[in-house]
mmCIF file of C-alpha atoms in Angstrom:
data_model
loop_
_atom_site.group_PDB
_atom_site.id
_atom_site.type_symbol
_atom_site.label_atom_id
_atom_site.label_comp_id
_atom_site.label_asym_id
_atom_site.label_seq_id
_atom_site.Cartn_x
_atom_site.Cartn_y
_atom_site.Cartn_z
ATOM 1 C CA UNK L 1 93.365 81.748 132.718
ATOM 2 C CA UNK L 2 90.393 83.015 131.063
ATOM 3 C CA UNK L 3 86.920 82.214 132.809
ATOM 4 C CA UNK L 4 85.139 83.040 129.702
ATOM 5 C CA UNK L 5 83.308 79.910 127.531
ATOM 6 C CA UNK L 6 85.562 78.367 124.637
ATOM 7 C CA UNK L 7 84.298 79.798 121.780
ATOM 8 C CA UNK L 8 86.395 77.574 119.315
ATOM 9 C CA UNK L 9 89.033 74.542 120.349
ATOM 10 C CA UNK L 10 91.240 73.118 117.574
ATOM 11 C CA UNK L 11 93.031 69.924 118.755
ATOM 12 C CA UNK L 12 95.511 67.554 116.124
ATOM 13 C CA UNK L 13 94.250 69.135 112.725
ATOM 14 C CA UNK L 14 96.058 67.966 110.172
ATOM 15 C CA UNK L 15 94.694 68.400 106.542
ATOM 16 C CA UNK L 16 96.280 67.155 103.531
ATOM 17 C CA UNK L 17 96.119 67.727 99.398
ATOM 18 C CA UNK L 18 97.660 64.759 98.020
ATOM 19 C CA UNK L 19 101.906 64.882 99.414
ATOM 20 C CA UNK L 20 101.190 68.575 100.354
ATOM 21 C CA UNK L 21 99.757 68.932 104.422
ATOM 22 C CA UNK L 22 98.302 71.994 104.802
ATOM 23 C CA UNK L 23 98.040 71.813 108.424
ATOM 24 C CA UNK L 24 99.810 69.886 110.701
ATOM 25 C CA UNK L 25 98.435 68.900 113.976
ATOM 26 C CA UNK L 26 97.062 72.328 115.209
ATOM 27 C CA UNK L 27 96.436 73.220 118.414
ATOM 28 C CA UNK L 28 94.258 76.500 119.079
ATOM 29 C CA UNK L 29 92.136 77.188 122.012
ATOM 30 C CA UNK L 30 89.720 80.907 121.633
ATOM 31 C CA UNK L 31 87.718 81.813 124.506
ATOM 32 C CA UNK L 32 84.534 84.035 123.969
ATOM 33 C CA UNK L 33 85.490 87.802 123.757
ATOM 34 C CA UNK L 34 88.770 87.382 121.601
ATOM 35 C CA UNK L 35 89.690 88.867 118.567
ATOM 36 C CA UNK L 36 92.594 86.790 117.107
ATOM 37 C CA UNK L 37 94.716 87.944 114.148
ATOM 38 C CA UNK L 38 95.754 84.660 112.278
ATOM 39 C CA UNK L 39 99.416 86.098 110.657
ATOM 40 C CA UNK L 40 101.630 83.910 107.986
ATOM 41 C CA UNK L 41 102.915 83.771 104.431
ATOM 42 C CA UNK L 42 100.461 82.455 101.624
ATOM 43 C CA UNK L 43 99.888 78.905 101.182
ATOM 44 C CA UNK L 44 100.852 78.621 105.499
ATOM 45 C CA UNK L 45 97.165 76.829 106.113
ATOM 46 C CA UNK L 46 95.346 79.897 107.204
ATOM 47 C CA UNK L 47 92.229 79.764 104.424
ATOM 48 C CA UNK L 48 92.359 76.046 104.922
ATOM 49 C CA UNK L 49 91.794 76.113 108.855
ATOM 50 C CA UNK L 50 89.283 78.991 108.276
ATOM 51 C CA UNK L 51 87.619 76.395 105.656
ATOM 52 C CA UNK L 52 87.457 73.604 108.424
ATOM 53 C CA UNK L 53 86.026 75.105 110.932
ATOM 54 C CA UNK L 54 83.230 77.105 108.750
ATOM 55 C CA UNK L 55 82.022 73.496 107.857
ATOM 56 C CA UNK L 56 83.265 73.955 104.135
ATOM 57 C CA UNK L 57 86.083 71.607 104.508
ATOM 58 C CA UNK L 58 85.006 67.852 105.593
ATOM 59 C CA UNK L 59 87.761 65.442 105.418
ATOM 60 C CA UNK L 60 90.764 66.089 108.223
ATOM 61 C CA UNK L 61 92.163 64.784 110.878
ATOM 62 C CA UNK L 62 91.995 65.865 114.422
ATOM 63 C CA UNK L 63 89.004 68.071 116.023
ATOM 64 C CA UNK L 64 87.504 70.993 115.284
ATOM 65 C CA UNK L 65 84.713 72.285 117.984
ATOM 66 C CA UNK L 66 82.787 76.009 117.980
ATOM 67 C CA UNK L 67 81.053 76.449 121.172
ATOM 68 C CA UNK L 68 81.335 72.804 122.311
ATOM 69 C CA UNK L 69 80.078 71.244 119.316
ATOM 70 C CA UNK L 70 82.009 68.869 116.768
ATOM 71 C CA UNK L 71 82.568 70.870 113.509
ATOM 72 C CA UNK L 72 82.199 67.561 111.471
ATOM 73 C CA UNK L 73 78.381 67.056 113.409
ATOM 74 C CA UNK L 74 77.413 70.993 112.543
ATOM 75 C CA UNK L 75 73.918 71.394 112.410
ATOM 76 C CA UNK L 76 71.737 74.596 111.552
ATOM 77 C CA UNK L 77 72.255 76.146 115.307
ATOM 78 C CA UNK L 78 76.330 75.525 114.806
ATOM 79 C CA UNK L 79 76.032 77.332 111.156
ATOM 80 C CA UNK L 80 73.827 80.555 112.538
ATOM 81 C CA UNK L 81 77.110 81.144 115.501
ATOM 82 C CA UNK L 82 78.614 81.446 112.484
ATOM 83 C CA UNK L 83 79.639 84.327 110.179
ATOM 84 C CA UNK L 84 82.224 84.056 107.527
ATOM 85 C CA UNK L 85 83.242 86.646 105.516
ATOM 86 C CA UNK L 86 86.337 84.530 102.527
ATOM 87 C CA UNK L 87 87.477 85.284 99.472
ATOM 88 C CA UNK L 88 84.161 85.058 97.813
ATOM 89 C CA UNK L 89 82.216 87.716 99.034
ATOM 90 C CA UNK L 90 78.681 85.187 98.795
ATOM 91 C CA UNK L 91 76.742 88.804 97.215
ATOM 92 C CA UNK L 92 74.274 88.579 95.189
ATOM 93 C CA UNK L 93 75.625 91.023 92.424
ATOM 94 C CA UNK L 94 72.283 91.396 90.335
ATOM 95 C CA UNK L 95 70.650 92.673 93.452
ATOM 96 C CA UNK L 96 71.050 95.842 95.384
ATOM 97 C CA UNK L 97 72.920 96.854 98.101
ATOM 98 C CA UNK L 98 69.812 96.722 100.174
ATOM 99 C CA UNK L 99 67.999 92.878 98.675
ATOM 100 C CA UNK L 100 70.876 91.526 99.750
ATOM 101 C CA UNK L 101 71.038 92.301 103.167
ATOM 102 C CA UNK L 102 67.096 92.010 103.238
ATOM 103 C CA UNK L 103 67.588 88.264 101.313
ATOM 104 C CA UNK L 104 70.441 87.188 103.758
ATOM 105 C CA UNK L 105 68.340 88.591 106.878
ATOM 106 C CA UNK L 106 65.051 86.410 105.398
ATOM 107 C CA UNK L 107 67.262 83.224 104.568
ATOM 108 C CA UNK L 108 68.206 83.785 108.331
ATOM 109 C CA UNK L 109 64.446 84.022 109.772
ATOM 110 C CA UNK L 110 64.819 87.125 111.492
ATOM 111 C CA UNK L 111 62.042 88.844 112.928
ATOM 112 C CA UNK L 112 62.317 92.085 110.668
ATOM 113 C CA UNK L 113 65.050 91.641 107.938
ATOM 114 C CA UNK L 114 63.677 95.221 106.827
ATOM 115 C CA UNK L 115 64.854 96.835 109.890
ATOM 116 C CA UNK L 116 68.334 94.904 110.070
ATOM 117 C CA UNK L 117 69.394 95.858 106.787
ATOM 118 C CA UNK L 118 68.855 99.535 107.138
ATOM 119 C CA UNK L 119 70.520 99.710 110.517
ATOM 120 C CA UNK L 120 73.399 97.812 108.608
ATOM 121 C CA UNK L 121 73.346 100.041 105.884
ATOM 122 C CA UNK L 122 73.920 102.737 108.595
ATOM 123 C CA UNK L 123 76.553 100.527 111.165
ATOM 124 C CA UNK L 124 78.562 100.246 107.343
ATOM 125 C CA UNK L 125 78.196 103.210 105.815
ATOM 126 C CA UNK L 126 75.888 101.999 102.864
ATOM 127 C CA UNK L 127 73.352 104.294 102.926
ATOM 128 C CA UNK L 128 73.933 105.886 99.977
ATOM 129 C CA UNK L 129 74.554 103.001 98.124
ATOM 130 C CA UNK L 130 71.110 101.180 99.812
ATOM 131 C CA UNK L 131 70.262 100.765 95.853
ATOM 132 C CA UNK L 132 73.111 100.406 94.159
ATOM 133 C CA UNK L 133 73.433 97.046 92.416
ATOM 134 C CA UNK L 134 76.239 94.785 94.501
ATOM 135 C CA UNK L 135 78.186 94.794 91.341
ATOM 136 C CA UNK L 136 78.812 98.016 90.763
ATOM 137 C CA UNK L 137 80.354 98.730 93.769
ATOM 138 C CA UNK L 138 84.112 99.694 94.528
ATOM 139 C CA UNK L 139 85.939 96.631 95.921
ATOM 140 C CA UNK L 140 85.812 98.491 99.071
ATOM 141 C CA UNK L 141 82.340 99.012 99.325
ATOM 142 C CA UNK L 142 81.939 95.013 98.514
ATOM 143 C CA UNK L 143 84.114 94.089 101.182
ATOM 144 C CA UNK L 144 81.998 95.809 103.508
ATOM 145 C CA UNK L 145 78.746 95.006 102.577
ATOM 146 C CA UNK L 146 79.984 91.103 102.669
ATOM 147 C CA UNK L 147 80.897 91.984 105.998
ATOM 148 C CA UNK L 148 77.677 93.470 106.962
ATOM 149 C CA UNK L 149 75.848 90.407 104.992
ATOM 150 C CA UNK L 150 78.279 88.358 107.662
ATOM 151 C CA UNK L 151 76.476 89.719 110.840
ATOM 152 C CA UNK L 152 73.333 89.877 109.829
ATOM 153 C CA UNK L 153 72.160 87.067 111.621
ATOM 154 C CA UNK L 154 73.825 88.236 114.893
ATOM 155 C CA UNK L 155 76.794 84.829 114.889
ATOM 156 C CA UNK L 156 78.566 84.110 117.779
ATOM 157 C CA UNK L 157 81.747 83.899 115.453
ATOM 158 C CA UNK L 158 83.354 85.650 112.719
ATOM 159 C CA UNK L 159 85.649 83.983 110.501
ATOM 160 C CA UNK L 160 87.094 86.288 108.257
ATOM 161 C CA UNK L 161 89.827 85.927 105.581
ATOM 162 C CA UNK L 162 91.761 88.895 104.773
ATOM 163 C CA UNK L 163 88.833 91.746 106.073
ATOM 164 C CA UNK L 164 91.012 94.587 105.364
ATOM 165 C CA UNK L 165 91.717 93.888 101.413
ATOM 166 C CA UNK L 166 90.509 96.923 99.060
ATOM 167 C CA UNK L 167 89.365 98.909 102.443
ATOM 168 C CA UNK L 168 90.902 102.558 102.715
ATOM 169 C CA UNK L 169 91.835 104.394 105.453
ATOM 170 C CA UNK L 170 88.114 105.117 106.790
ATOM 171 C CA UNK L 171 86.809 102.215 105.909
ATOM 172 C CA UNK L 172 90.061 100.198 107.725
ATOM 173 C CA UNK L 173 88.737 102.531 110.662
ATOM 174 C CA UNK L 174 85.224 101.111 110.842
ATOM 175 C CA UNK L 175 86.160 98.134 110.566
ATOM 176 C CA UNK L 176 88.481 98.275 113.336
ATOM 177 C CA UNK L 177 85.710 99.791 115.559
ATOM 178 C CA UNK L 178 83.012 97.220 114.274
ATOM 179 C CA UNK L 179 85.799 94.484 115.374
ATOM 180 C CA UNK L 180 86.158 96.107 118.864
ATOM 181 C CA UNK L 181 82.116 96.539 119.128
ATOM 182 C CA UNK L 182 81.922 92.848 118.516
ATOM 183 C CA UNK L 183 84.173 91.795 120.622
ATOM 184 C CA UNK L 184 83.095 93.750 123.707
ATOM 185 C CA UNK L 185 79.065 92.578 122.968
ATOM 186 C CA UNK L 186 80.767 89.221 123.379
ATOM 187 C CA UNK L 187 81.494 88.053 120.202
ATOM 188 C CA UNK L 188 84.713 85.728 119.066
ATOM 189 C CA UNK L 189 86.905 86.490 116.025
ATOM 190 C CA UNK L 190 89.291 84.637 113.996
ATOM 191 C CA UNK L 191 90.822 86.616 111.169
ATOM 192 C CA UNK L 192 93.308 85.944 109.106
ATOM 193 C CA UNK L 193 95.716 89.017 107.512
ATOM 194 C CA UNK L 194 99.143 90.054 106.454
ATOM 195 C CA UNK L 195 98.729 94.027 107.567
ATOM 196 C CA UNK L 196 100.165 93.882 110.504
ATOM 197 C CA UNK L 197 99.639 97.438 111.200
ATOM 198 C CA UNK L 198 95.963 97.319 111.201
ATOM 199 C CA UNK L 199 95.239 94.199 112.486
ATOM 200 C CA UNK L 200 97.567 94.388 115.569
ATOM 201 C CA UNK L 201 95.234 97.101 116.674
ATOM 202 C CA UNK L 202 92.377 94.942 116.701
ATOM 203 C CA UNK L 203 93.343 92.021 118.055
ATOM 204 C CA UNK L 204 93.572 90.995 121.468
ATOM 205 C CA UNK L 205 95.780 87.811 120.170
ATOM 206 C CA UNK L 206 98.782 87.454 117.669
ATOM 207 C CA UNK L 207 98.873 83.898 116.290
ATOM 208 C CA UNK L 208 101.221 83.008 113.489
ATOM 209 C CA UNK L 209 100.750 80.583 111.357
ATOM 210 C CA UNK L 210 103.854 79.038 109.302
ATOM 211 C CA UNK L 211 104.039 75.432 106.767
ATOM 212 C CA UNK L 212 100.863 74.620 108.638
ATOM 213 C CA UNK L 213 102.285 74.655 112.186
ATOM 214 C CA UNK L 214 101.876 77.060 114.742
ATOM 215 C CA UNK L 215 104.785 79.149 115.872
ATOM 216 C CA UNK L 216 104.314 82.392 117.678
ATOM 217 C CA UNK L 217 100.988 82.864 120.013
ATOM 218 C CA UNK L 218 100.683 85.965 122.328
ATOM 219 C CA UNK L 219 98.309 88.652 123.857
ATOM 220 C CA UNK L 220 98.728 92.323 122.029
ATOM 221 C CA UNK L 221 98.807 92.903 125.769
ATOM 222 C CA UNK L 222 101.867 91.781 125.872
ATOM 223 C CA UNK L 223 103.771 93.001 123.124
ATOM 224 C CA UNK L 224 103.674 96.214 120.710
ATOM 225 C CA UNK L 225 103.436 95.913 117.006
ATOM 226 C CA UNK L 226 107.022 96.870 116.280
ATOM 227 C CA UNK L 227 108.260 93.846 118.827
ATOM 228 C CA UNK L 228 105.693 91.650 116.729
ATOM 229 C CA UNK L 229 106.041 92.858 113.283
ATOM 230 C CA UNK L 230 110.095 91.704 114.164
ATOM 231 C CA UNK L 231 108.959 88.692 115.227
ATOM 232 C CA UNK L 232 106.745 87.989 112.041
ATOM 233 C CA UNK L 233 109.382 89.235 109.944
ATOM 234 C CA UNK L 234 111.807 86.570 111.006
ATOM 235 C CA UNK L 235 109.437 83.500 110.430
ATOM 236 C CA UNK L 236 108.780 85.183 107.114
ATOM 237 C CA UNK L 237 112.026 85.185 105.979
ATOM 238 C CA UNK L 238 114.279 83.102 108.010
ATOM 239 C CA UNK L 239 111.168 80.504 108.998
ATOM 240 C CA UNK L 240 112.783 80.570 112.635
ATOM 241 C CA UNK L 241 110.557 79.903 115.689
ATOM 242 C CA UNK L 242 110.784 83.082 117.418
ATOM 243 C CA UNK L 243 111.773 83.488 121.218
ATOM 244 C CA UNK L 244 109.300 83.472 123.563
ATOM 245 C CA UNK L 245 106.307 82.101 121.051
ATOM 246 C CA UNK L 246 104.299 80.904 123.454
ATOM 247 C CA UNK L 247 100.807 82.182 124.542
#
């Protein structure tokens, strides 16, 4: 068992829409360090648990903590661990490539938001887009710039919902690496994905998520990616609970 801190515990959440429950009782325990790949079909609860525990989602049942503090009780220390990168990208499209990260750096107090941006624009590959306006850019190029806008602030967390969308082979690369950079520096992540093939490699943790339950949870360690993609397969399509699911 892990020494490392808990960097996010999920105990009993259960949300509902109406007769549909998008989660049901979920159990997830993260220590600091990880890099978990959040797998399942759409509508199996993984932008909804994503939601809950980036404060955007209030009303559930069950707990929720991020670094030892109630989700439901965040305050502004609990939101700056935090870096979310969903399906709205939270640009500023009007402004440049560069504002924004400058803006999101100054909304986040930081000592020199000048500095931050341009090493950003650098760690991402922006450089020569430093003053293009947001909205011109590829859907590539605004993936990763919400994703530098994400960790400008330095979180403790990422959250991130579907991070290789619209990213091409390079770009799937860097990310990848920035993942991996993260994680060693001691930084959590909790992504959600369905490409298996790029994810895998980044994670340290497989978790599947299926109808709101979880049913497969395993180190990469322990497993390769044809073994899981198998495994993921067969919930997909046969919504069995696969052998040997647990962590």
């Amino acid at each position: 068992m892990s020494d490392l801190p808990i960097a996010l515990a999920c105990r009993g959440l259960t949300k509902r829409y109406g007769r549909v429950t998008a989660l049901r009782s979920v159990d997830l325990s993260v220590p600091a360090g990880d890099c978990v790949a959040l797998f399942g079909r759409n509508g199996a609860g993984k932008t909804t648990l994503l939601q809950i525990i980036g404060s955007l989602i209030a009303s559930y049942e069950g707990s929720a903590e991020v670094f030892g503090q109630r989700v439901k009780r965040a305050d502004a220390e609990h939101r700056r661990a935090l870096g979310l990168v969903l399906h709205d990208t939270c640009l500023y499209l009007d402004l440049s490539v560069l504002d924004n990260l400058r803006f999101f750096g100054r909304l986040y107090r930081l000592p020199d938001p000048d500095a931050r941006a341009h090493e950003l624009l650098q760690e991402f590959d922006l450089e020569h887009r430093a003053h293009s306006v947001a909205r011109e850019l590829s859907r590539g190029m605004k993936q990763r710039l919400a994703l530098a806008r994400a960790v400008v602030h330095h979180p403790r967390l990422l959250l991130l919902d579907e991070p290789f969308t619209g990213l091409d082979e390079l770009s799937s690369q860097s990310l990848s690496g920035m993942l991996s950079k993260f994680t060693k520096d001691g930084g959590t992540v909790l992504m959600s994905t369905h490409d298996v093939e790029r994810a895998f490699d980044s994670a340290t943790r497989a978790v599947i998520l299926d109808r709101g339950v979880i049913t497969f949870d395993r180190s990469t360690q322990d497993l390769d990616a044809a073994t899981f993609r198998h495994a993921y397969w067969n919930v997909l399509f046969t919504g069995a609970t696969p052998a040997g699911a647990g962590a």
